[in-house]
PDB file of C-alpha atoms in Angstrom:
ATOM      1  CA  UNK K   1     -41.521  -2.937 -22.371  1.00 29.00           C
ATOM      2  CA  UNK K   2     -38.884  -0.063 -22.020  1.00 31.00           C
ATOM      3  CA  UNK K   3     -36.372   2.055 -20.788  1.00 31.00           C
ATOM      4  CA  UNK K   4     -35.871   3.038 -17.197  1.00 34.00           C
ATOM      5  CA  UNK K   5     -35.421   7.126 -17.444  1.00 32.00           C
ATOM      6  CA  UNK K   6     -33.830   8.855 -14.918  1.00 34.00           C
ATOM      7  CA  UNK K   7     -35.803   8.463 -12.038  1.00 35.00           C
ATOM      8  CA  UNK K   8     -34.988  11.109 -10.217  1.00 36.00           C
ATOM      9  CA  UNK K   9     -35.837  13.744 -12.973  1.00 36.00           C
ATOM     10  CA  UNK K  10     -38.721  11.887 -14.182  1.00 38.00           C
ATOM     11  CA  UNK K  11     -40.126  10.027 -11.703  1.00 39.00           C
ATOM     12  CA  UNK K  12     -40.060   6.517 -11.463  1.00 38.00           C
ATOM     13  CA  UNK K  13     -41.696   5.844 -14.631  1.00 37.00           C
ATOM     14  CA  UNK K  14     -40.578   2.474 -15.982  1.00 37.00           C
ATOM     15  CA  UNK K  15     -42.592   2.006 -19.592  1.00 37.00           C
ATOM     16  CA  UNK K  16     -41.468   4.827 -22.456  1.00 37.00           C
ATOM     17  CA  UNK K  17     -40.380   4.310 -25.766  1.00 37.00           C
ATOM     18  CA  UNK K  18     -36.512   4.796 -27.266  1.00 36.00           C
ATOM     19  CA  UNK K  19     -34.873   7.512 -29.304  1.00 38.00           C
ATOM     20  CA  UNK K  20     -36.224   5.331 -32.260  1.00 36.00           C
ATOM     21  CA  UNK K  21     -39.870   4.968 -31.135  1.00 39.00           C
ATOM     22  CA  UNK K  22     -39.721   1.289 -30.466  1.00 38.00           C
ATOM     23  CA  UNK K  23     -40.142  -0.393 -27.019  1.00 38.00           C
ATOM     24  CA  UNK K  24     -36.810  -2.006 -25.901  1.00 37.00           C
ATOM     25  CA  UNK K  25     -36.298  -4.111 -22.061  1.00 38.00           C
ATOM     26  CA  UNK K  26     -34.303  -2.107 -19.907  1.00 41.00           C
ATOM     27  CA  UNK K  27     -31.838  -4.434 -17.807  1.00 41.00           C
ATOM     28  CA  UNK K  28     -33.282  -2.423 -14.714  1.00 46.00           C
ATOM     29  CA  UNK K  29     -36.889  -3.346 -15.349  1.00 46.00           C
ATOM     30  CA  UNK K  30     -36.451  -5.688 -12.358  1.00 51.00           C
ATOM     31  CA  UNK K  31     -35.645  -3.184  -9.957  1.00 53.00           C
ATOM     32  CA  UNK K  32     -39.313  -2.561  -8.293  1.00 62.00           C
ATOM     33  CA  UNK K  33     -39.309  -6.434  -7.853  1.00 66.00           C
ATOM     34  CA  UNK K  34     -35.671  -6.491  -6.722  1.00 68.00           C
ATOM     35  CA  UNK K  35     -36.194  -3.672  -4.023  1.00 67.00           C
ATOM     36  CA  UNK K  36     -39.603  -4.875  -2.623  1.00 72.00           C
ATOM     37  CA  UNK K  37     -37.936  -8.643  -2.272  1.00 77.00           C
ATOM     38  CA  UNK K  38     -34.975  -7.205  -0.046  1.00 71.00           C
ATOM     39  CA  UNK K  39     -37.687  -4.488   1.814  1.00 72.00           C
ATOM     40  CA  UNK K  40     -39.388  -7.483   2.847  1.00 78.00           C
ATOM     41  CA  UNK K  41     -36.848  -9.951   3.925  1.00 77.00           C
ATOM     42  CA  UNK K  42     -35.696  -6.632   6.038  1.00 72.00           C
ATOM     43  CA  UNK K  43     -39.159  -6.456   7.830  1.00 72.00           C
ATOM     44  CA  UNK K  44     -39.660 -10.069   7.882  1.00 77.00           C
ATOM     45  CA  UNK K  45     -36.085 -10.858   9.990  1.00 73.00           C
ATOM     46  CA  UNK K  46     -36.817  -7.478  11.694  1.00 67.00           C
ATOM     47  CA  UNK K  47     -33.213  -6.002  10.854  1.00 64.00           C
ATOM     48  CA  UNK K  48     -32.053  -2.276  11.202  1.00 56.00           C
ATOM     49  CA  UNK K  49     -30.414  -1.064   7.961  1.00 55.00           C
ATOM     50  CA  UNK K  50     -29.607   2.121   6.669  1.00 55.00           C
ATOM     51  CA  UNK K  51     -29.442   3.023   2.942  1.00 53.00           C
ATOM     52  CA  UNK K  52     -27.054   5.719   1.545  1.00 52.00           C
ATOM     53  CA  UNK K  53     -26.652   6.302  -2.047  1.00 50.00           C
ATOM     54  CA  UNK K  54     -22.986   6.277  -3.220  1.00 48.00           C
ATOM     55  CA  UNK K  55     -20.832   7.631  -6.132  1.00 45.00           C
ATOM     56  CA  UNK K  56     -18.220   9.422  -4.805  1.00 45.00           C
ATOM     57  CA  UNK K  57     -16.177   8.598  -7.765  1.00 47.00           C
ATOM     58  CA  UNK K  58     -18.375  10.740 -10.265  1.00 46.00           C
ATOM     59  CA  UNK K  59     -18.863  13.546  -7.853  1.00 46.00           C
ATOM     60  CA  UNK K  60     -23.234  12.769  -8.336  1.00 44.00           C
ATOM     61  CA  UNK K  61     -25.578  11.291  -5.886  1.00 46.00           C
ATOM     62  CA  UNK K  62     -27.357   8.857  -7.763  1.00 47.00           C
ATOM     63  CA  UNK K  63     -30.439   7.006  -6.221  1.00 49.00           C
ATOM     64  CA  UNK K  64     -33.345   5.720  -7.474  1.00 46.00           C
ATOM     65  CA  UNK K  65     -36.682   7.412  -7.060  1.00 47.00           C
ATOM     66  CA  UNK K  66     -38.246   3.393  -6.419  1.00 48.00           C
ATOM     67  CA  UNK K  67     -35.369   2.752  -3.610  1.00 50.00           C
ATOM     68  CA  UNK K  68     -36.071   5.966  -2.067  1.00 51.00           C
ATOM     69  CA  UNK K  69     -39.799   5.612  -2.262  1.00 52.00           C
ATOM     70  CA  UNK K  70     -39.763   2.455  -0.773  1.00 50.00           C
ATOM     71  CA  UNK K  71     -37.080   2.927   1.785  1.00 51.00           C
ATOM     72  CA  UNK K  72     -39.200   6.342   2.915  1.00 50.00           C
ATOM     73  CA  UNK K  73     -41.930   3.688   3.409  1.00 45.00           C
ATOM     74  CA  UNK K  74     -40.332   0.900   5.723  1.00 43.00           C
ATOM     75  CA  UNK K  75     -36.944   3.130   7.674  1.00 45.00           C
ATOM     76  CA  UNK K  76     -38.474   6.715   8.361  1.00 42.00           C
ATOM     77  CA  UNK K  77     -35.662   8.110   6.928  1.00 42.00           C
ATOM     78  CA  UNK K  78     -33.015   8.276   4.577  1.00 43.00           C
ATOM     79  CA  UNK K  79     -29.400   9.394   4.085  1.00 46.00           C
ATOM     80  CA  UNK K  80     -27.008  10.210   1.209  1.00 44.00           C
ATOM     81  CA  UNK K  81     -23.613   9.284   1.669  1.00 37.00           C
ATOM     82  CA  UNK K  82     -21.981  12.573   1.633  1.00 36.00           C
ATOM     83  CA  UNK K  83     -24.720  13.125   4.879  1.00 44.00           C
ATOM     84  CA  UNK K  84     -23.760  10.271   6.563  1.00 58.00           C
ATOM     85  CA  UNK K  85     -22.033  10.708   9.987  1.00 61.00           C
ATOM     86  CA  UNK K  86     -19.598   7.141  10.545  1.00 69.00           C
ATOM     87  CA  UNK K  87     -18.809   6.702   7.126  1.00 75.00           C
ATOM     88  CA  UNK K  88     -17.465  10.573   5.966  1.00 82.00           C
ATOM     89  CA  UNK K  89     -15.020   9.555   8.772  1.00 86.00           C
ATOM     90  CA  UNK K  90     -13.746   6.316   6.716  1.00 86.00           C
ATOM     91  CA  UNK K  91     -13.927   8.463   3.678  1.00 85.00           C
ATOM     92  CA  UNK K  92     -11.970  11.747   5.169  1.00 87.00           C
ATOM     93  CA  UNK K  93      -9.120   9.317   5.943  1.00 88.00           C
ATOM     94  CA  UNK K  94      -9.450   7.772   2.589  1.00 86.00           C
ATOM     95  CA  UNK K  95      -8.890  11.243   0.598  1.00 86.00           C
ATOM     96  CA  UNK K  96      -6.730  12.471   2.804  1.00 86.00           C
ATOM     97  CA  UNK K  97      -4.691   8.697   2.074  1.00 85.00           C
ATOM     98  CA  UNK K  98      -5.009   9.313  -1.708  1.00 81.00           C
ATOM     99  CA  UNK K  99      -4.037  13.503  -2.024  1.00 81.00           C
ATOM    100  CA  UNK K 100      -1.901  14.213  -4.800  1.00 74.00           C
ATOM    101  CA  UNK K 101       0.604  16.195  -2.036  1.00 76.00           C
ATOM    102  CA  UNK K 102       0.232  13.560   0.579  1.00 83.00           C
ATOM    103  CA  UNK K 103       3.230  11.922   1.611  1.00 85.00           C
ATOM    104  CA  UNK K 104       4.360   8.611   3.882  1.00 87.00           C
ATOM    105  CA  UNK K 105       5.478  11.159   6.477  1.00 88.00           C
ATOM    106  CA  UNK K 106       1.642  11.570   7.337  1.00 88.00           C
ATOM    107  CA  UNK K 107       0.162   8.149   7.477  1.00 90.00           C
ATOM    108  CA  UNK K 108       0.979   7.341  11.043  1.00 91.00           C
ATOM    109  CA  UNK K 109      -1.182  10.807  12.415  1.00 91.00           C
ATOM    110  CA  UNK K 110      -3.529  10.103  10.155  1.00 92.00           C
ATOM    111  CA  UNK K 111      -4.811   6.857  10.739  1.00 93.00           C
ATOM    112  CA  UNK K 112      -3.800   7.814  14.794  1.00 94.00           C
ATOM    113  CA  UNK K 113      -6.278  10.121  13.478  1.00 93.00           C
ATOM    114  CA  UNK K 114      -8.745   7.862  12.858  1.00 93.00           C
ATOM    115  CA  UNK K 115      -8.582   5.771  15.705  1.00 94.00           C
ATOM    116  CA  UNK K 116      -8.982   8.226  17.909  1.00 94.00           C
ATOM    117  CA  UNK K 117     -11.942   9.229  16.203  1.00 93.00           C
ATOM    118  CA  UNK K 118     -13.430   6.250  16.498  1.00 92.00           C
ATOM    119  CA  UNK K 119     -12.691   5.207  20.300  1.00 94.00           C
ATOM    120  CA  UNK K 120     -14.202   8.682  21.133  1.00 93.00           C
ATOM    121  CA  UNK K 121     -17.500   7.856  19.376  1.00 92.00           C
ATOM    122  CA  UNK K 122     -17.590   4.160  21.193  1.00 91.00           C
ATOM    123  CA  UNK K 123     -17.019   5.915  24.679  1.00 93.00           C
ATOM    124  CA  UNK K 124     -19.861   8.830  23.922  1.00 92.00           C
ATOM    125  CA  UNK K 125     -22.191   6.134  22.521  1.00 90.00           C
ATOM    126  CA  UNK K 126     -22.465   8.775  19.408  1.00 90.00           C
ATOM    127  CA  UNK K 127     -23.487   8.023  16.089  1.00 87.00           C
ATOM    128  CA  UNK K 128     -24.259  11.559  14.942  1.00 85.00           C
ATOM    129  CA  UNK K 129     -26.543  14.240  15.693  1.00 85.00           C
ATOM    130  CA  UNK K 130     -29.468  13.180  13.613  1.00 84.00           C
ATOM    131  CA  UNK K 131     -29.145   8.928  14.489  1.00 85.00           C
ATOM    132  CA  UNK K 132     -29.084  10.343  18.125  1.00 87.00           C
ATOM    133  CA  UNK K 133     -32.307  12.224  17.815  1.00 88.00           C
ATOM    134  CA  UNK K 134     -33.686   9.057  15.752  1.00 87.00           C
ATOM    135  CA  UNK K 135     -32.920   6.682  18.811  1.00 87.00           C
ATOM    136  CA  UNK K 136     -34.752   9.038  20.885  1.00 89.00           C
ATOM    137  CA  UNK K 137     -38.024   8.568  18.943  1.00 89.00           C
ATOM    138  CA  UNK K 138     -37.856   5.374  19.006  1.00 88.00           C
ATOM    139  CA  UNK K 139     -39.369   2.806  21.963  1.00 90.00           C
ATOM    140  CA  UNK K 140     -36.590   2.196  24.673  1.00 90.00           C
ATOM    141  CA  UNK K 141     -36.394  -1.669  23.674  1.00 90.00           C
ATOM    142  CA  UNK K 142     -35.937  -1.021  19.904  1.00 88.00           C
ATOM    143  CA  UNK K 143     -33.386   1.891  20.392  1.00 89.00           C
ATOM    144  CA  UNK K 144     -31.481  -0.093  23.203  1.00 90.00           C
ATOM    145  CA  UNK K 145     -30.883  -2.656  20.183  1.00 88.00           C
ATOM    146  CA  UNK K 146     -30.128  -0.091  17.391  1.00 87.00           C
ATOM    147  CA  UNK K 147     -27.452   1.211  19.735  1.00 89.00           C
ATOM    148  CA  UNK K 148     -26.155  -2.071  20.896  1.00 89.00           C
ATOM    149  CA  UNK K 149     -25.966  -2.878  16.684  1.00 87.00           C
ATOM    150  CA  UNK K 150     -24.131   0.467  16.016  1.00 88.00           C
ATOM    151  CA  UNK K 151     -21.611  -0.324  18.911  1.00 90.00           C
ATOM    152  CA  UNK K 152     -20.635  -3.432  17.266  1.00 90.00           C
ATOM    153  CA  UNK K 153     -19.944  -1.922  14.170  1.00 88.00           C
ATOM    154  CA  UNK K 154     -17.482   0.626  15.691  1.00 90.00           C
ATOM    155  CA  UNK K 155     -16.162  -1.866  18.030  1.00 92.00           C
ATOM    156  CA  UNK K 156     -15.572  -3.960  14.798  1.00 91.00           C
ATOM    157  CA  UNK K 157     -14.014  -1.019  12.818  1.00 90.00           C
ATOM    158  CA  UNK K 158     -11.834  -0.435  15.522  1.00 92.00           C
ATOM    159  CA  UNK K 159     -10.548  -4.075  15.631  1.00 93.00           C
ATOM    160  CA  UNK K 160      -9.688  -3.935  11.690  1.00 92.00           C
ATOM    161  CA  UNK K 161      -7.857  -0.750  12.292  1.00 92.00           C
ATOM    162  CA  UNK K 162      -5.791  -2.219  15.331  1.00 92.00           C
ATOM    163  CA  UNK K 163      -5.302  -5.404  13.466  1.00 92.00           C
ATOM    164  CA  UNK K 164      -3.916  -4.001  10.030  1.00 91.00           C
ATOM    165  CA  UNK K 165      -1.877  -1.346  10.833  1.00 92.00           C
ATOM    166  CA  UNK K 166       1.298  -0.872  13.736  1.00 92.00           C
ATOM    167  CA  UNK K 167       0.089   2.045  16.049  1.00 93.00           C
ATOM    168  CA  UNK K 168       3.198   1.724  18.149  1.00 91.00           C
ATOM    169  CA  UNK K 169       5.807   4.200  18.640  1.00 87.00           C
ATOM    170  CA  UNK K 170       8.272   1.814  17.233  1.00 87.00           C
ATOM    171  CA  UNK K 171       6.676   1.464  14.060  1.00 89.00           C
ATOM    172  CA  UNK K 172       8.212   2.195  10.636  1.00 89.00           C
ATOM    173  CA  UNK K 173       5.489   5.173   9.969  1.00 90.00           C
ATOM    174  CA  UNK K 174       5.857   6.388  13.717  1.00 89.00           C
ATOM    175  CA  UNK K 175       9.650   7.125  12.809  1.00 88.00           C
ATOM    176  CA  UNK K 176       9.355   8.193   9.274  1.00 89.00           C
ATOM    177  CA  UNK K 177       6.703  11.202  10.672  1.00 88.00           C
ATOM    178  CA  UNK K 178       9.760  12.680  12.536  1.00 86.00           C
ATOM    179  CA  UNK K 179      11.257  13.294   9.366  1.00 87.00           C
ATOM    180  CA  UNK K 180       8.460  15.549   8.273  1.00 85.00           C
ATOM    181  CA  UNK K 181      10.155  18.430  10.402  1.00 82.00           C
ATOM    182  CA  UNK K 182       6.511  19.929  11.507  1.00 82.00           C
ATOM    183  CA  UNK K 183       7.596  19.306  15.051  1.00 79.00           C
ATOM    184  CA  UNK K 184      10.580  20.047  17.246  1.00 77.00           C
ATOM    185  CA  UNK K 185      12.420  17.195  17.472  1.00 80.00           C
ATOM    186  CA  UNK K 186      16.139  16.175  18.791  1.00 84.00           C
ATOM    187  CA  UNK K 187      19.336  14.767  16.061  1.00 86.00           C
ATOM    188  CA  UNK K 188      18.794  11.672  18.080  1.00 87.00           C
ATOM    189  CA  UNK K 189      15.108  10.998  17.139  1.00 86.00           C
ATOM    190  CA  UNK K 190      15.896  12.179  13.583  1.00 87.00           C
ATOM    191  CA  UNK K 191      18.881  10.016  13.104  1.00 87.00           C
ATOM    192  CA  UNK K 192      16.669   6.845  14.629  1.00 87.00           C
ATOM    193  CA  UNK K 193      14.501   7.844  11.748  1.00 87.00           C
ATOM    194  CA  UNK K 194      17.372   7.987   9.326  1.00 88.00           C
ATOM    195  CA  UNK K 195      18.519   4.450  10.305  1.00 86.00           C
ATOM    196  CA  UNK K 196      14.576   2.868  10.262  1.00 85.00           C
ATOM    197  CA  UNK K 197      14.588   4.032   6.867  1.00 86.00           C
ATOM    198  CA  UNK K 198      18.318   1.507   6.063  1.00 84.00           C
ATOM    199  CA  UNK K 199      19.499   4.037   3.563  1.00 81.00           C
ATOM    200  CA  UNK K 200      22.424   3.812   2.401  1.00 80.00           C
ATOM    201  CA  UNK K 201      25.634   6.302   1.444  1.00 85.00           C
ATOM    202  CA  UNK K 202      24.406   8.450   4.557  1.00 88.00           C
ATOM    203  CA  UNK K 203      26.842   9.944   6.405  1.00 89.00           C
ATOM    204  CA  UNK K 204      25.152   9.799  10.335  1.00 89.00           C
ATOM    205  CA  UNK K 205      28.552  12.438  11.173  1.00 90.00           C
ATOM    206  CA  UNK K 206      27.729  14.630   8.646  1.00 90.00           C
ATOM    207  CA  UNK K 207      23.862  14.650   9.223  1.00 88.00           C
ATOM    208  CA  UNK K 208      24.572  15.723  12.560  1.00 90.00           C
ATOM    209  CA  UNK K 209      26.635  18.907  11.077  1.00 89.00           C
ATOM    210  CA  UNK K 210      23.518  19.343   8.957  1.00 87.00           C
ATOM    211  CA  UNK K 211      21.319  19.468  10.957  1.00 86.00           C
ATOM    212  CA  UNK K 212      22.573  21.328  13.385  1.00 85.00           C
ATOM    213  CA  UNK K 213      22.937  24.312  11.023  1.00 83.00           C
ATOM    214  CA  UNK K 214      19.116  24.095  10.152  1.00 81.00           C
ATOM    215  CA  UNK K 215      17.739  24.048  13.953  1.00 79.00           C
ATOM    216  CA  UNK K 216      17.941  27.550  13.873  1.00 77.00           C
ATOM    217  CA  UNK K 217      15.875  27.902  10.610  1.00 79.00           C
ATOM    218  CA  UNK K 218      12.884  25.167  11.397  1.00 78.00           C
ATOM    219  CA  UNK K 219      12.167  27.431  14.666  1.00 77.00           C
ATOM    220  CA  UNK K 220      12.136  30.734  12.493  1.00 78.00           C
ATOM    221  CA  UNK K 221       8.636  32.001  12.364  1.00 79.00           C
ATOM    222  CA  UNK K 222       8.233  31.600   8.096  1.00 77.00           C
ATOM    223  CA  UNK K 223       8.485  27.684   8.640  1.00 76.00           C
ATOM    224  CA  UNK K 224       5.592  28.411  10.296  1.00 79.00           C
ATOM    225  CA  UNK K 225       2.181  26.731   8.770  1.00 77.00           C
ATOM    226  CA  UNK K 226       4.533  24.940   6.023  1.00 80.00           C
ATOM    227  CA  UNK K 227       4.227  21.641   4.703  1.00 81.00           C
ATOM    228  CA  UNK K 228       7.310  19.264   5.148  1.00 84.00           C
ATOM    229  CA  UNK K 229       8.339  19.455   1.599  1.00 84.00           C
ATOM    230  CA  UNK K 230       8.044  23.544   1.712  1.00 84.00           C
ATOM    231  CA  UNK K 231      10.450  23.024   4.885  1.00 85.00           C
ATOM    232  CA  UNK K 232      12.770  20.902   3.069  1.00 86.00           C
ATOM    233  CA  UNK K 233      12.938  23.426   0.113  1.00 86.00           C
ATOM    234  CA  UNK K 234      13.043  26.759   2.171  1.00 84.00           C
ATOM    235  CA  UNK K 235      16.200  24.890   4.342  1.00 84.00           C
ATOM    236  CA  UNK K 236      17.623  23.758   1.081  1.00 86.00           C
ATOM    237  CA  UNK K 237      17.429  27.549  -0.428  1.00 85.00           C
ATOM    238  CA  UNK K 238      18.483  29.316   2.561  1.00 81.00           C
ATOM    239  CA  UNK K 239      21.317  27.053   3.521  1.00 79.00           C
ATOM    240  CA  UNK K 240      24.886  28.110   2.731  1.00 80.00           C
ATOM    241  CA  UNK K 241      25.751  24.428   2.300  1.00 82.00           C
ATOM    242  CA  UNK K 242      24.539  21.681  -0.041  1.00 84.00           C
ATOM    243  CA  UNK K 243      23.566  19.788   2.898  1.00 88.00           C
ATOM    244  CA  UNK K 244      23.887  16.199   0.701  1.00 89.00           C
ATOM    245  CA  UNK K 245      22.678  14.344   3.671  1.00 89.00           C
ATOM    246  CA  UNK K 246      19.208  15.952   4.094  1.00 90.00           C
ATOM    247  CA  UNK K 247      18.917  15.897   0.215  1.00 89.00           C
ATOM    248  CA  UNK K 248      19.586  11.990   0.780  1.00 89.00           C
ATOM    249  CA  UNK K 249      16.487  12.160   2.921  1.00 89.00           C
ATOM    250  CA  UNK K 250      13.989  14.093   1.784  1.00 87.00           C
ATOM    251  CA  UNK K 251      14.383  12.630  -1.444  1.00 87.00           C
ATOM    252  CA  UNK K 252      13.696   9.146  -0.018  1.00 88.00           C
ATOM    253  CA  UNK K 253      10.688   9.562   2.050  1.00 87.00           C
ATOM    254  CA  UNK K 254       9.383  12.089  -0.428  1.00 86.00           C
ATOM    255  CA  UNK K 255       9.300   9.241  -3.142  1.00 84.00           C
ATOM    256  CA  UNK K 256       8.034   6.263  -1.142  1.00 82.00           C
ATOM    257  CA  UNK K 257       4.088   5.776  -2.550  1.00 79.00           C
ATOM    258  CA  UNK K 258       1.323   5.743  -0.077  1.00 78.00           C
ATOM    259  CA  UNK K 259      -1.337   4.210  -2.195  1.00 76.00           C
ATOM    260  CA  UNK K 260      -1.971   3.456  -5.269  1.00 79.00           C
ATOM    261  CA  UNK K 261      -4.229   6.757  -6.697  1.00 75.00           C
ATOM    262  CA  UNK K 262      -1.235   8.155  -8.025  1.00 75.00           C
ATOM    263  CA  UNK K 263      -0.770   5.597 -10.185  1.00 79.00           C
ATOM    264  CA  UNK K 264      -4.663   5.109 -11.036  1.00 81.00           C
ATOM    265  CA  UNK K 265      -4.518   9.111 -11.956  1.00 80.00           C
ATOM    266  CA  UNK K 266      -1.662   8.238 -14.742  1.00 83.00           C
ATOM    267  CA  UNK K 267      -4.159   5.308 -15.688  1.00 84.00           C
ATOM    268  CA  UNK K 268      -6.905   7.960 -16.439  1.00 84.00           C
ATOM    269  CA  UNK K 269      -4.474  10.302 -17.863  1.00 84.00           C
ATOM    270  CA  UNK K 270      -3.386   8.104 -20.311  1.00 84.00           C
ATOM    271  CA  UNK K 271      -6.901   7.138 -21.133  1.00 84.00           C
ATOM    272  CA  UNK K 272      -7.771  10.522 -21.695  1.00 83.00           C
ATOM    273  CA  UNK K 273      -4.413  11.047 -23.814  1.00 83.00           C
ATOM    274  CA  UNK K 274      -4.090   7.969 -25.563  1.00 83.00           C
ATOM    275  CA  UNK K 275      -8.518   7.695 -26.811  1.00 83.00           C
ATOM    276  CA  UNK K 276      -9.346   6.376 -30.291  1.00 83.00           C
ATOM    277  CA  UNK K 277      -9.421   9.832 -31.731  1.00 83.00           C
ATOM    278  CA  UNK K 278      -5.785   9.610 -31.272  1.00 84.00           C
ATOM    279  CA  UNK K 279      -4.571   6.186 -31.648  1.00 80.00           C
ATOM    280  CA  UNK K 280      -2.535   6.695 -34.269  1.00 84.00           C
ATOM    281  CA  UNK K 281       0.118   7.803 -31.077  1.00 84.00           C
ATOM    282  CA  UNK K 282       2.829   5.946 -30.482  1.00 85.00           C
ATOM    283  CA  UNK K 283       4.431   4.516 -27.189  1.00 87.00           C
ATOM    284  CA  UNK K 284       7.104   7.448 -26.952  1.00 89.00           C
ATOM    285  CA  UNK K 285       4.641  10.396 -27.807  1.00 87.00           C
ATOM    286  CA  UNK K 286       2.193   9.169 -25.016  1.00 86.00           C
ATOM    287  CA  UNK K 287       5.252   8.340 -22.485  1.00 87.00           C
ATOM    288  CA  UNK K 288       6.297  12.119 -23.066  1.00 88.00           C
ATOM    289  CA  UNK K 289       2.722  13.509 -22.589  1.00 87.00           C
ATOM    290  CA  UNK K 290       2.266  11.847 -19.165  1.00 85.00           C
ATOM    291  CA  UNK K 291       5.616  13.103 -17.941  1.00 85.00           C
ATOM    292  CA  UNK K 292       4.639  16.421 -18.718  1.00 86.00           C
ATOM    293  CA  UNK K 293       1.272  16.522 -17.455  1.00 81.00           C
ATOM    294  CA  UNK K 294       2.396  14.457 -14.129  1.00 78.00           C
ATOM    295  CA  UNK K 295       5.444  16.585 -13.186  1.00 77.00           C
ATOM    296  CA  UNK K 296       4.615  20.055 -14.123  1.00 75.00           C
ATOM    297  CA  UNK K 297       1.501  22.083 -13.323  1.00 68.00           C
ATOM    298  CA  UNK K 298      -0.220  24.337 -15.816  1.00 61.00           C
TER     299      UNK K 298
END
């Protein structure tokens, strides 16, 4: 019995002693048994798979040396999740979702984004360069059916998509993007915005005074390239007005949360602040940390 090392730097070998010199069951001595059982049902049924290794969240690739060895044997190939073609798609929307600096202004173009994306693949039958050369080595019967499976998965993807999420142009998100100021857009369409959002103590007479003085300034060639809350803060510093009203705004879409990853981040931060070789800390102390190390930037 023993301890499964790390396969991929020492081979697959499952039978070596601890730091202590005695043998000790690893909980993934099953794992040759485990993969051969699934790499058989596979064959058996006669399904098309693919296996990609996954752990994004650590920033490693971690596979096997067994799974990879035995999915060599039975697929013809194999791909790591950072290689695969359908999925970085999913994940590109994901990070972009859960950036620090990301905002509810952007979600509608975004996952617009993503749909698009994927209707364009489903019309050009693509799947990525390297499935595409794949199909081609494969018999016309069993590629016909790999491409018929993969077309079901993006028709499927698409239906979630369309199913959880408003892509019309009366949508919440659809009107909240206008207030991003990256395009031109008329007082009317803002102040549609303005009124989707139901804030209150907004004066829709004075916004119009507002923003009229700032037209001039969004088409100036430094808001150029700018984020929307770089545009709010270069109108707010150049303006020879408070201009309450657009403060009203900005500060309102700027604070509405888009996910939850900010608040996993001040999770981890306060794991990392508040370990054992401190937990003699008190609420307060730890409460002050994190609104240091959240709202300023060494």
């Amino acid at each position: 019995m023993g301890i499964t090392y790390s396969v991929q730097r020492h081979g697959d070998h499952l039978l070596c002693p601890d730091a202590w010199g005695s043998p000790t069951l690893s909980r993934r001595m099953g794992i040759t048994y485990s993969v051969q059982t699934h790499v058989d049902y596979i064959k058996e049924n006669e399904l098309h798979y693919s296996v990609a290794s996954d752990a994004s969240n650590t920033g490693t690739i971690k596979c096997f040396f067994t799974l990879r060895r035995a999915c060599n044997m039975h697929c013809g190939f194999y791909s790591d999740s950072n290689e695969n073609h359908i999925l970085k798609v999913f994940s590109d929307c994901i990070e972009a979702l859960e950036a620090k600096s990301f905002s509810i202004i952007s979600v509608f173009k975004v996952l617009t984004e993503l749909k698009g994306k994927l209707e364009r693949r489903l019309k050009d039958t693509f799947f990525g360069f390297a499935v595409n050369n794949k199909l081609k080595q494969l018999t016309p019967d069993l590629a016909k059916k790999c491409e018929a499976d993969f077309l079901v998965f993006y028709e499927r993807a698409k239906k979630y998509v369309s199913e959880r999420y408003d892509f019309s142009e009366n949508s919440f998100h659809s009107k909240v993007s206008t207030l991003g100021l990256t395009t031109a857009v008329s007082y009317g369409e803002y102040s549609d915005a303005v009124q989707a959002c139901s804030l209150k103590d907004i004066d829709m007479d004075g916004l119009y005074e507002e923003y009229g003085m700032v037209e001039a300034i969004l088409s100036s060639s430094e808001m150029e390239g700018c984020h929307s809350e770089e545009r709010y803060l270069k109108l707010f510093s150049k303006a020879e007005v408070p201009l309450l009203n657009l403060r009203k705004v900005s500060a309102y879409i700027f604070s509405i949360p888009c996910s939850n990853a900010h608040t996993e981040r001040v999770f981890s931060m306060m794991t990392s602040a508040w370990r054992n070789e401190r937990n003699r800390l008190d609420v307060d102390s730890v409460k002050a940390e994190l609104h240091i190390c959240v709202n300023f930037t060494f």
